[in-house]
Amino acid sequence: MSSKQNPARVRFAPSPTGFLHIGSARTALYDYLLARQTGGSFILRIEDTDQKRYQESAEEDFSNALDWLGILPDEGPEQGGPHSPYRQSLRKDLYRDHAEQLINSGDAFYCFCSSEQLNLVREEQIKRNETPHYDGSCRNLSQEEAAKRIQAGDSHVIRFKVPKLGITTVTDFLRGEITVENSTLDDMILIKSNGFAVYHLAAIVDDYLMAITHVIRGSEWLPTFPIHALIYRALGWKEPYWVHLSVLLKPDGKGKMSKRDTQLAQDQGLPIFTKDMEELGYLPESVINWIALMGWSYDDKTEFFTLEDLIKKFSLEKLNPSPAAINFSKLDHFNGLHIRNLSIEDFAARIKPWFEKAGFTVDNSNLLQIAAAIQTRTKKLTEVVGMAGFFFQKNIDLTLDRIISDKLTASQAAEAAQKIKDLFLDLPEINGDTAEQPLRDIAAGMELKAGQVFGLLREILTGQKISPPLFDIIPILGKDLVIQRLDSAIEILVS
Ligand code: GLU
């Protein structure tokens, strides 16, 4: 069995019940990688059969998220394709037809049990310590009897008729053969009383009709996986490769990420939903790298991957079925790596909107220099305004308190600032080679520590305690602006 089968047709099949989170983004990424690697197709299918949980905004979110991550589908509701429509609510008749085909072959049946009746059965089973399951009341109704009741308008569902005896063996790509006793499998509902198909039928029919070669999905589907395989077999179809991905665990590794944990993490500003990642200052490249490694590895050492690397190096064989704990700090780490991997031009283009959003007018003439000064120090794009906003400010907001921190008196600060100004006016070029020693001499002459003078200068030029190195900043600000800021500071200090 090989994942290198050419070309793979894989589908990402989210239900529009919420925003795209890291778990589903990971599934979509693996789909995309396999499709690109084998010259195949990546298909987006919207599984909107659950009308009650439908959220209108979710679908737009999926497109935006895939777009931002750079993993666009080849076929889908927006892209179209040879198997349109790619939205299950528009494929209702296909499911009904196949359910009827299963009825005709004796692999499915109409069930008229009311919910009251089913509840009673369920309660009895619980009392007897049995796992609740359908008791088979309608399994053996004759076709005539069923037809009569349907004619009479009796509410009904269609259920799959799981063989009562024997075993079923299915093969998961990562876990190998899984064998279950058929007596443990339920006669699942395929078509609900409102006429809508459920996942167990709709996904199977679509996967077959859309010629899907690899079904890559979450391991929450493992318990019902044998039923899905049985439906394939009952319809006489060749099964795809089934790949059930690892479960994502909470950061402490204790248990699955529940809905509540997800909400909690989001409230703490952690990157859970793709839509939030950009605002939190992450690059799509970093998110891709991070999620790729949640359950997949290339070898024991390589951790830096671009999307292109992943297309070359990804393989289903190296997916790990064991649960993986989400490590949020790893994303910060990858973000730093990917930021450093950008060309200066690219990094400059990514930071520009952040300064603009903060209300600055960005002068392209020095943006590249600014980018170069902060690139290696940036872990998240959220930091760049705090780090380098002062470059775009005409006047920085200096106050006496801020200038004279670091145990300097106002008169000492004024004297030092004046001396720095005189020094700078004298220097044809202000850089580390020409200015560092003279600045140290100023400190020594005033019996101050060199750090106090450098700190003062930093505060005067940037309005910040922390900034890129002084001699990176000064050439970008330019001599005129440097002198102007020293003048403003001296004015405040002597007034
Ligand atoms: N609609 C299902 C879900 O969102 C898809 C599962 C699958 O990929 O088959 O969980």
Coordinates of C-alpha atoms and ligand atoms in Angstrom, one line a residue:
M1 CA 0.0 0.0 0.0
S2 CA 1.6 3.3 -1.0
S3 CA 0.7 6.9 -0.6
K4 CA 2.6 7.7 -3.8
Q5 CA -0.3 6.4 -5.9
N6 CA -0.7 8.8 -8.7
P7 CA -2.6 11.1 -8.8
A8 CA -4.3 11.2 -5.4
R9 CA -7.8 12.8 -5.2
V10 CA -8.3 14.0 -1.6
R11 CA -11.0 16.0 0.0
F12 CA -11.3 18.3 2.9
A13 CA -14.9 18.0 4.1
P14 CA -15.6 20.4 6.9
S15 CA -19.1 20.9 8.4
P16 CA -19.9 24.6 8.5
T17 CA -20.6 24.6 12.2
G18 CA -17.8 26.8 13.4
F19 CA -14.5 28.5 12.3
L20 CA -11.5 26.6 11.0
H21 CA -9.3 25.6 13.8
I22 CA -5.8 24.1 13.9
G23 CA -7.1 20.5 13.9
S24 CA -9.1 20.9 10.7
A25 CA -6.3 23.1 9.2
R26 CA -4.0 20.2 9.7
T27 CA -6.3 17.8 7.9
A28 CA -6.6 20.3 5.0
L29 CA -2.8 20.7 4.9
Y30 CA -2.1 17.0 4.7
D31 CA -4.8 16.7 1.9
Y32 CA -3.2 19.5 0.0
L33 CA 0.3 18.1 0.4
L34 CA -0.7 14.7 -0.9
A35 CA -2.6 16.2 -3.8
R36 CA 0.3 18.5 -4.8
Q37 CA 2.9 15.8 -4.4
T38 CA 1.2 13.3 -6.6
G39 CA -0.1 15.8 -9.2
G40 CA -3.6 15.0 -8.0
S41 CA -6.5 17.2 -6.8
F42 CA -7.5 18.8 -3.5
I43 CA -11.2 19.1 -3.2
L44 CA -13.2 21.2 -0.8
R45 CA -16.6 19.7 0.1
I46 CA -19.0 21.5 2.4
E47 CA -20.8 18.9 4.6
D48 CA -23.8 21.0 5.5
T49 CA -26.3 18.2 6.1
D50 CA -26.8 19.2 9.8
Q51 CA -29.1 22.2 9.3
K52 CA -29.5 22.8 13.0
R53 CA -25.8 23.5 13.6
Y54 CA -25.3 25.4 10.3
Q55 CA -23.4 28.7 10.7
E56 CA -23.5 31.0 7.7
S57 CA -20.2 32.7 8.5
A58 CA -18.3 29.4 8.7
E59 CA -18.1 28.7 5.0
E60 CA -16.6 32.1 4.2
D61 CA -14.2 31.5 7.0
F62 CA -13.0 28.2 5.5
S63 CA -12.2 29.9 2.1
N64 CA -10.4 32.8 3.8
A65 CA -8.4 30.5 6.0
L66 CA -7.3 28.2 3.2
D67 CA -6.5 31.3 1.2
W68 CA -4.4 32.8 4.0
L69 CA -2.6 29.5 4.5
G70 CA -1.9 29.3 0.8
I71 CA -3.5 25.9 0.3
L72 CA -6.3 26.6 -2.1
P73 CA -8.6 23.8 -3.4
D74 CA -8.6 22.7 -7.0
E75 CA -12.3 21.8 -6.9
G76 CA -15.0 23.2 -4.5
P77 CA -18.1 25.3 -4.2
E78 CA -16.3 28.4 -5.4
Q79 CA -13.9 26.7 -7.9
G80 CA -16.5 24.4 -9.4
G81 CA -15.2 21.2 -11.0
P82 CA -16.3 17.9 -12.7
H83 CA -18.2 16.7 -9.6
S84 CA -20.3 19.8 -8.8
P85 CA -22.1 20.6 -6.6
Y86 CA -19.6 20.4 -3.8
R87 CA -22.1 21.2 -1.1
Q88 CA -24.0 18.3 0.4
S89 CA -27.3 20.2 0.8
L90 CA -27.5 20.3 -3.0
R91 CA -26.9 16.6 -3.4
K92 CA -29.8 15.3 -1.4
D93 CA -31.3 13.2 -4.3
L94 CA -28.1 11.3 -4.8
Y95 CA -28.1 10.1 -1.2
R96 CA -31.7 9.1 -1.3
D97 CA -31.1 7.1 -4.5
H98 CA -28.2 5.3 -2.9
A99 CA -30.2 4.6 0.3
E100 CA -32.9 3.1 -1.9
Q101 CA -30.4 1.0 -3.7
L102 CA -29.3 -0.3 -0.3
I103 CA -32.9 -1.1 0.6
N104 CA -33.4 -3.0 -2.7
S105 CA -30.2 -5.1 -2.1
G106 CA -31.4 -5.8 1.5
D107 CA -28.6 -3.8 3.1
A108 CA -30.8 -1.1 4.5
F109 CA -34.4 -0.8 5.8
Y110 CA -37.1 1.7 6.6
C111 CA -37.5 2.2 10.3
F112 CA -40.7 3.7 11.8
C113 CA -39.8 3.6 15.5
S114 CA -40.8 6.8 17.2
S115 CA -38.3 8.7 19.4
E116 CA -40.4 7.8 22.5
Q117 CA -40.2 4.1 21.6
L118 CA -36.4 4.4 21.0
N119 CA -36.0 6.2 24.3
L120 CA -37.8 3.4 26.2
V121 CA -35.6 0.8 24.5
R122 CA -32.5 2.8 25.4
E123 CA -33.5 3.2 29.1
E124 CA -34.1 -0.6 29.3
Q125 CA -30.7 -1.3 27.8
I126 CA -28.9 1.1 30.1
K127 CA -30.7 -0.7 33.1
R128 CA -29.3 -4.0 31.8
N129 CA -25.8 -2.4 31.6
E130 CA -25.8 -2.8 27.8
T131 CA -24.4 -0.2 25.5
P132 CA -27.4 1.6 24.0
H133 CA -28.1 0.4 20.4
Y134 CA -30.9 0.1 18.0
D135 CA -32.9 -3.0 18.9
G136 CA -33.8 -4.1 15.4
S137 CA -37.6 -3.7 15.6
C138 CA -38.0 -2.7 12.0
R139 CA -35.2 -4.8 10.5
N140 CA -37.5 -7.5 9.2
L141 CA -40.5 -5.5 8.1
S142 CA -41.5 -6.7 4.7
Q143 CA -41.1 -4.3 1.7
E144 CA -44.9 -4.3 1.3
E145 CA -45.6 -3.4 4.9
A146 CA -43.0 -0.6 4.7
A147 CA -44.4 0.7 1.5
K148 CA -47.9 0.8 3.0
R149 CA -46.8 2.8 6.0
I150 CA -44.8 5.2 3.9
Q151 CA -48.0 5.6 1.7
A152 CA -49.9 6.3 4.9
G153 CA -47.5 9.1 5.7
D154 CA -45.8 7.5 8.7
S155 CA -42.6 9.2 9.7
H156 CA -39.6 7.1 9.0
V157 CA -35.8 7.0 8.7
I158 CA -33.6 4.7 6.6
R159 CA -31.1 2.6 8.6
F160 CA -28.2 0.5 7.4
K161 CA -28.6 -3.2 8.1
V162 CA -25.4 -4.3 9.7
P163 CA -24.9 -8.1 9.4
K164 CA -25.7 -9.6 12.8
L165 CA -23.2 -12.3 12.8
G166 CA -19.5 -12.6 12.1
I167 CA -16.7 -10.0 12.1
T168 CA -15.7 -7.1 9.9
T169 CA -12.1 -6.3 9.2
V170 CA -11.1 -2.9 7.9
T171 CA -7.7 -1.4 7.2
D172 CA -6.5 2.0 8.4
F173 CA -3.5 3.2 6.6
L174 CA -1.7 4.1 9.9
R175 CA -3.0 1.4 12.2
G176 CA -3.3 -1.6 10.0
E177 CA -6.1 -4.1 10.2
I178 CA -8.9 -3.5 12.7
T179 CA -11.4 -6.3 13.4
V180 CA -14.7 -5.9 15.1
E181 CA -17.5 -8.2 16.0
N182 CA -20.5 -7.2 13.9
S183 CA -22.7 -7.6 17.0
T184 CA -21.0 -4.4 18.4
L185 CA -22.0 -2.3 15.3
D186 CA -25.3 -0.4 15.3
D187 CA -27.9 -0.1 12.5
M188 CA -26.9 3.5 11.9
I189 CA -29.4 5.9 10.4
L190 CA -28.5 6.9 6.9
I191 CA -31.5 9.1 6.0
K192 CA -33.3 11.1 8.7
S193 CA -37.0 11.6 8.9
N194 CA -36.6 15.1 7.4
G195 CA -35.1 13.4 4.3
F196 CA -31.6 14.6 4.9
A197 CA -28.8 12.1 4.7
V198 CA -26.4 11.8 7.7
Y199 CA -22.6 11.9 7.4
H200 CA -22.4 8.1 7.3
L201 CA -24.1 7.9 4.0
A202 CA -23.5 11.3 2.5
A203 CA -19.7 11.2 2.9
I204 CA -19.5 7.7 1.6
V205 CA -21.6 8.4 -1.5
D206 CA -19.6 11.6 -2.2
D207 CA -16.2 10.1 -1.6
Y208 CA -17.1 7.4 -4.2
L209 CA -18.7 9.7 -6.7
M210 CA -15.9 12.2 -6.4
A211 CA -13.4 9.4 -7.0
I212 CA -11.6 10.1 -3.7
T213 CA -8.5 7.9 -3.4
H214 CA -7.5 8.7 0.2
V215 CA -10.0 9.6 3.0
I216 CA -7.9 11.6 5.4
R217 CA -9.9 12.5 8.5
G218 CA -10.0 12.8 12.3
S219 CA -9.7 9.7 14.5
E220 CA -13.2 10.5 16.0
W221 CA -14.4 8.5 13.0
L222 CA -12.6 5.3 14.0
P223 CA -15.6 3.8 15.9
T224 CA -17.9 4.1 12.9
F225 CA -15.2 3.3 10.3
P226 CA -16.3 -0.4 10.0
I227 CA -19.8 0.7 9.2
H228 CA -18.5 3.1 6.5
A229 CA -16.4 0.3 5.0
L230 CA -19.5 -2.0 5.1
I231 CA -21.5 0.6 3.2
Y232 CA -18.8 0.8 0.5
R233 CA -18.9 -3.0 0.3
A234 CA -22.7 -3.2 0.2
L235 CA -22.7 -0.8 -2.7
G236 CA -20.1 -2.9 -4.5
W237 CA -17.5 -0.2 -4.5
K238 CA -13.7 -0.4 -4.1
E239 CA -12.7 1.3 -0.8
P240 CA -10.3 4.2 -0.7
Y241 CA -7.3 4.3 1.6
W242 CA -8.5 5.2 5.0
V243 CA -6.2 7.5 7.0
H244 CA -7.3 8.4 10.5
L245 CA -5.2 11.2 11.9
S246 CA -3.9 11.4 15.5
V247 CA -6.0 13.2 18.2
L248 CA -4.8 16.6 19.3
L249 CA -4.4 16.8 23.0
K250 CA -4.4 19.8 25.4
P251 CA -0.9 21.4 25.9
D252 CA -0.4 19.4 29.1
G253 CA -1.1 16.2 27.2
K254 CA -3.9 15.4 29.6
G255 CA -7.0 14.7 27.4
K256 CA -8.4 15.9 24.2
M257 CA -9.0 19.6 23.4
S258 CA -12.7 19.9 24.2
K259 CA -15.0 22.7 22.9
R260 CA -14.5 24.3 26.3
D261 CA -10.7 24.0 26.2
T262 CA -10.8 25.5 22.7
Q263 CA -12.8 28.5 23.9
L264 CA -10.6 28.9 26.9
A265 CA -7.4 28.9 24.8
Q266 CA -8.9 31.4 22.5
D267 CA -9.9 33.7 25.4
Q268 CA -6.3 33.6 26.5
G269 CA -5.2 34.9 23.1
L270 CA -3.8 31.6 22.0
P271 CA -3.8 30.7 18.3
I272 CA -6.6 28.2 17.9
F273 CA -8.6 29.5 14.9
T274 CA -6.9 30.2 11.7
K275 CA -8.8 33.5 11.4
D276 CA -7.0 34.8 14.5
M277 CA -3.5 33.8 13.6
E278 CA -2.8 36.8 11.3
E279 CA -4.0 39.3 14.0
L280 CA -1.9 37.5 16.6
G281 CA 1.2 38.3 14.4
Y282 CA 1.9 34.9 12.9
L283 CA 3.0 34.2 9.4
P284 CA 1.0 31.6 7.4
E285 CA 4.4 29.9 6.7
S286 CA 4.9 29.4 10.4
V287 CA 1.4 28.1 11.0
I288 CA 1.9 25.6 8.2
N289 CA 5.2 24.5 9.6
W290 CA 3.7 24.1 13.1
I291 CA 0.6 22.2 12.2
A292 CA 2.5 20.0 9.7
L293 CA 4.5 18.6 12.6
M294 CA 1.6 17.9 14.8
G295 CA 1.5 14.2 14.1
W296 CA 4.0 14.0 11.2
S297 CA 7.8 14.1 11.1
Y298 CA 10.4 13.8 8.4
D299 CA 13.2 12.6 10.5
D300 CA 14.3 13.2 14.1
K301 CA 16.1 16.5 13.5
T302 CA 14.5 18.6 10.8
E303 CA 12.0 21.1 12.1
F304 CA 12.1 23.9 9.6
F305 CA 9.9 23.4 6.6
T306 CA 8.4 25.6 3.9
L307 CA 5.3 24.6 2.1
E308 CA 7.5 23.7 -0.9
D309 CA 9.7 21.5 1.3
L310 CA 6.6 19.8 2.7
I311 CA 5.2 19.1 -0.8
K312 CA 8.5 17.3 -1.5
K313 CA 9.0 15.6 1.8
F314 CA 5.5 14.7 3.1
S315 CA 4.5 11.1 3.2
L316 CA 1.5 9.4 4.7
E317 CA 3.8 6.6 6.0
K318 CA 5.4 9.0 8.4
L319 CA 2.2 10.1 10.0
N320 CA 2.1 9.1 13.6
P321 CA -1.2 7.8 14.9
S322 CA -0.4 8.5 18.6
P323 CA -2.1 11.5 20.1
A324 CA -0.1 14.8 19.9
A325 CA -0.1 17.6 22.5
I326 CA -0.5 21.1 21.1
N327 CA 2.5 23.1 21.9
F328 CA 1.7 26.8 21.5
S329 CA 5.2 28.1 22.3
K330 CA 6.5 26.1 19.4
L331 CA 4.5 28.3 17.1
D332 CA 6.3 31.4 18.4
H333 CA 9.6 29.6 17.8
F334 CA 8.6 28.7 14.2
N335 CA 7.4 32.3 13.6
G336 CA 10.8 33.6 14.6
L337 CA 12.5 31.2 12.2
H338 CA 10.2 32.0 9.3
I339 CA 10.5 35.7 9.9
R340 CA 14.2 35.4 9.6
N341 CA 13.8 33.3 6.5
L342 CA 12.0 36.1 4.6
S343 CA 13.9 38.4 2.3
I344 CA 14.2 42.0 3.6
E345 CA 11.8 43.1 0.9
D346 CA 9.2 40.5 1.9
F347 CA 9.6 41.2 5.6
A348 CA 9.2 44.9 4.9
A349 CA 6.0 44.3 2.9
R350 CA 4.6 42.2 5.8
I351 CA 5.3 44.8 8.5
K352 CA 4.1 47.8 6.5
P353 CA 0.4 47.3 7.2
W354 CA 1.1 47.0 10.9
F355 CA 2.5 50.5 11.0
E356 CA -0.3 51.8 8.8
K357 CA -2.9 50.3 11.1
A358 CA -1.2 52.0 14.0
G359 CA -1.8 55.3 12.2
F360 CA 1.7 56.0 10.8
T361 CA 2.4 57.2 7.4
V362 CA 5.0 54.8 6.1
D363 CA 7.8 56.3 4.1
N364 CA 9.0 53.6 1.7
S365 CA 12.4 55.3 1.4
N366 CA 13.6 54.0 4.8
L367 CA 11.2 51.0 5.3
L368 CA 13.8 48.5 4.1
Q369 CA 16.4 49.8 6.5
I370 CA 13.9 49.7 9.4
A371 CA 13.0 46.1 8.4
A372 CA 16.7 45.2 8.4
A373 CA 17.1 46.7 11.8
I374 CA 14.3 44.7 13.4
Q375 CA 13.9 41.5 11.4
T376 CA 16.1 39.2 13.6
R377 CA 14.5 40.6 16.8
T378 CA 10.9 40.0 15.7
K379 CA 9.1 37.0 17.0
K380 CA 5.6 38.1 16.1
L381 CA 4.5 40.9 13.8
T382 CA 2.4 42.3 16.7
E383 CA 5.8 43.5 18.1
V384 CA 6.9 45.7 15.3
V385 CA 5.0 48.9 16.1
G386 CA 6.3 48.9 19.7
M387 CA 9.8 48.2 18.5
A388 CA 10.0 50.6 15.5
G389 CA 7.0 52.9 15.5
F390 CA 9.3 55.8 16.6
F391 CA 10.9 55.8 13.2
F392 CA 7.6 57.1 11.7
Q393 CA 6.8 59.7 14.4
K394 CA 7.7 63.3 13.7
N395 CA 7.9 64.1 17.3
I396 CA 8.2 61.5 20.0
D397 CA 6.3 62.0 23.2
L398 CA 9.1 62.8 25.6
T399 CA 8.5 63.8 29.2
L400 CA 10.9 64.8 31.9
D401 CA 10.2 61.6 33.9
R402 CA 10.9 59.4 31.0
I403 CA 14.2 61.0 30.0
I404 CA 15.7 61.2 33.5
S405 CA 15.2 57.6 34.5
D406 CA 18.2 55.5 35.3
K407 CA 19.3 57.5 38.3
L408 CA 20.2 60.6 36.4
T409 CA 19.3 64.1 37.6
A410 CA 17.7 66.5 35.2
S411 CA 20.8 68.6 35.1
Q412 CA 23.1 65.6 34.5
A413 CA 20.8 64.5 31.7
A414 CA 20.8 68.0 30.2
E415 CA 24.5 68.2 30.3
A416 CA 25.0 64.8 28.8
A417 CA 22.5 65.5 26.0
Q418 CA 24.2 68.8 25.2
K419 CA 27.6 67.0 25.0
I420 CA 26.1 64.3 22.8
K421 CA 24.7 66.9 20.5
D422 CA 28.0 68.8 20.2
L423 CA 29.7 65.5 19.5
F424 CA 27.2 64.5 16.8
L425 CA 27.4 67.9 15.2
D426 CA 31.1 67.5 14.9
L427 CA 31.0 64.1 13.4
P428 CA 30.7 63.8 9.6
E429 CA 29.1 60.4 10.0
I430 CA 27.6 59.0 13.2
N431 CA 28.2 55.2 13.6
G432 CA 29.7 52.7 16.0
D433 CA 33.2 53.3 14.8
T434 CA 33.1 57.1 15.1
A435 CA 30.8 57.6 18.0
E436 CA 30.9 54.8 20.5
Q437 CA 34.2 55.6 22.2
P438 CA 33.5 59.4 22.4
L439 CA 30.1 58.6 24.0
R440 CA 31.9 56.4 26.6
D441 CA 34.3 59.3 27.2
I442 CA 31.4 61.7 27.8
A443 CA 30.1 59.2 30.4
A444 CA 33.5 58.8 32.0
G445 CA 34.1 62.6 32.1
M446 CA 30.8 63.0 34.0
E447 CA 31.4 60.1 36.3
L448 CA 28.5 58.2 34.8
K449 CA 28.3 54.7 33.6
A450 CA 28.4 54.2 29.8
G451 CA 25.1 52.4 30.0
Q452 CA 23.4 55.5 31.5
V453 CA 24.5 57.7 28.6
F454 CA 23.5 55.1 26.0
G455 CA 20.2 54.6 27.8
L456 CA 19.5 58.3 27.9
L457 CA 20.3 58.6 24.2
R458 CA 18.0 55.7 23.4
E459 CA 15.2 57.2 25.4
I460 CA 15.7 60.6 23.6
L461 CA 15.8 59.1 20.1
T462 CA 13.1 56.4 20.4
G463 CA 11.0 57.2 23.5
Q464 CA 11.5 53.6 24.5
K465 CA 13.7 51.7 26.9
I466 CA 14.2 48.9 24.5
S467 CA 14.9 49.3 20.8
P468 CA 17.2 48.0 18.1
P469 CA 20.8 48.9 18.6
L470 CA 21.6 52.6 18.7
F471 CA 24.0 52.6 15.8
D472 CA 21.4 50.8 13.6
I473 CA 18.8 53.4 14.5
I474 CA 20.9 56.5 14.0
P475 CA 21.6 56.2 10.3
I476 CA 18.0 55.5 9.6
L477 CA 16.7 58.5 11.6
G478 CA 19.4 60.7 9.9
K479 CA 21.5 63.3 11.5
D480 CA 18.9 66.1 11.3
L481 CA 16.2 64.2 13.1
V482 CA 18.7 63.0 15.7
I483 CA 19.8 66.6 16.4
Q484 CA 16.2 67.7 16.5
R485 CA 15.3 65.0 19.1
L486 CA 18.3 65.9 21.2
D487 CA 17.2 69.6 21.0
S488 CA 13.6 68.8 22.1
A489 CA 15.0 66.7 25.0
I490 CA 17.4 69.5 26.1
E491 CA 14.5 72.0 26.0
I492 CA 12.4 69.8 28.3
L493 CA 15.4 69.1 30.6
V494 CA 16.3 72.8 31.2
S495 CA 12.8 74.2 31.4
Ligands
GLU1 N1 -17.8 16.8 8.0 C1 -17.0 16.0 8.8 C2 -16.4 16.8 10.0 O1 -16.4 18.0 9.9 C3 -15.8 15.5 7.9 C4 -15.2 14.2 8.3 C5 -14.4 13.7 7.1 O2 -13.4 14.3 6.7 O3 -14.9 12.7 6.6 O4 -16.0 16.2 10.9

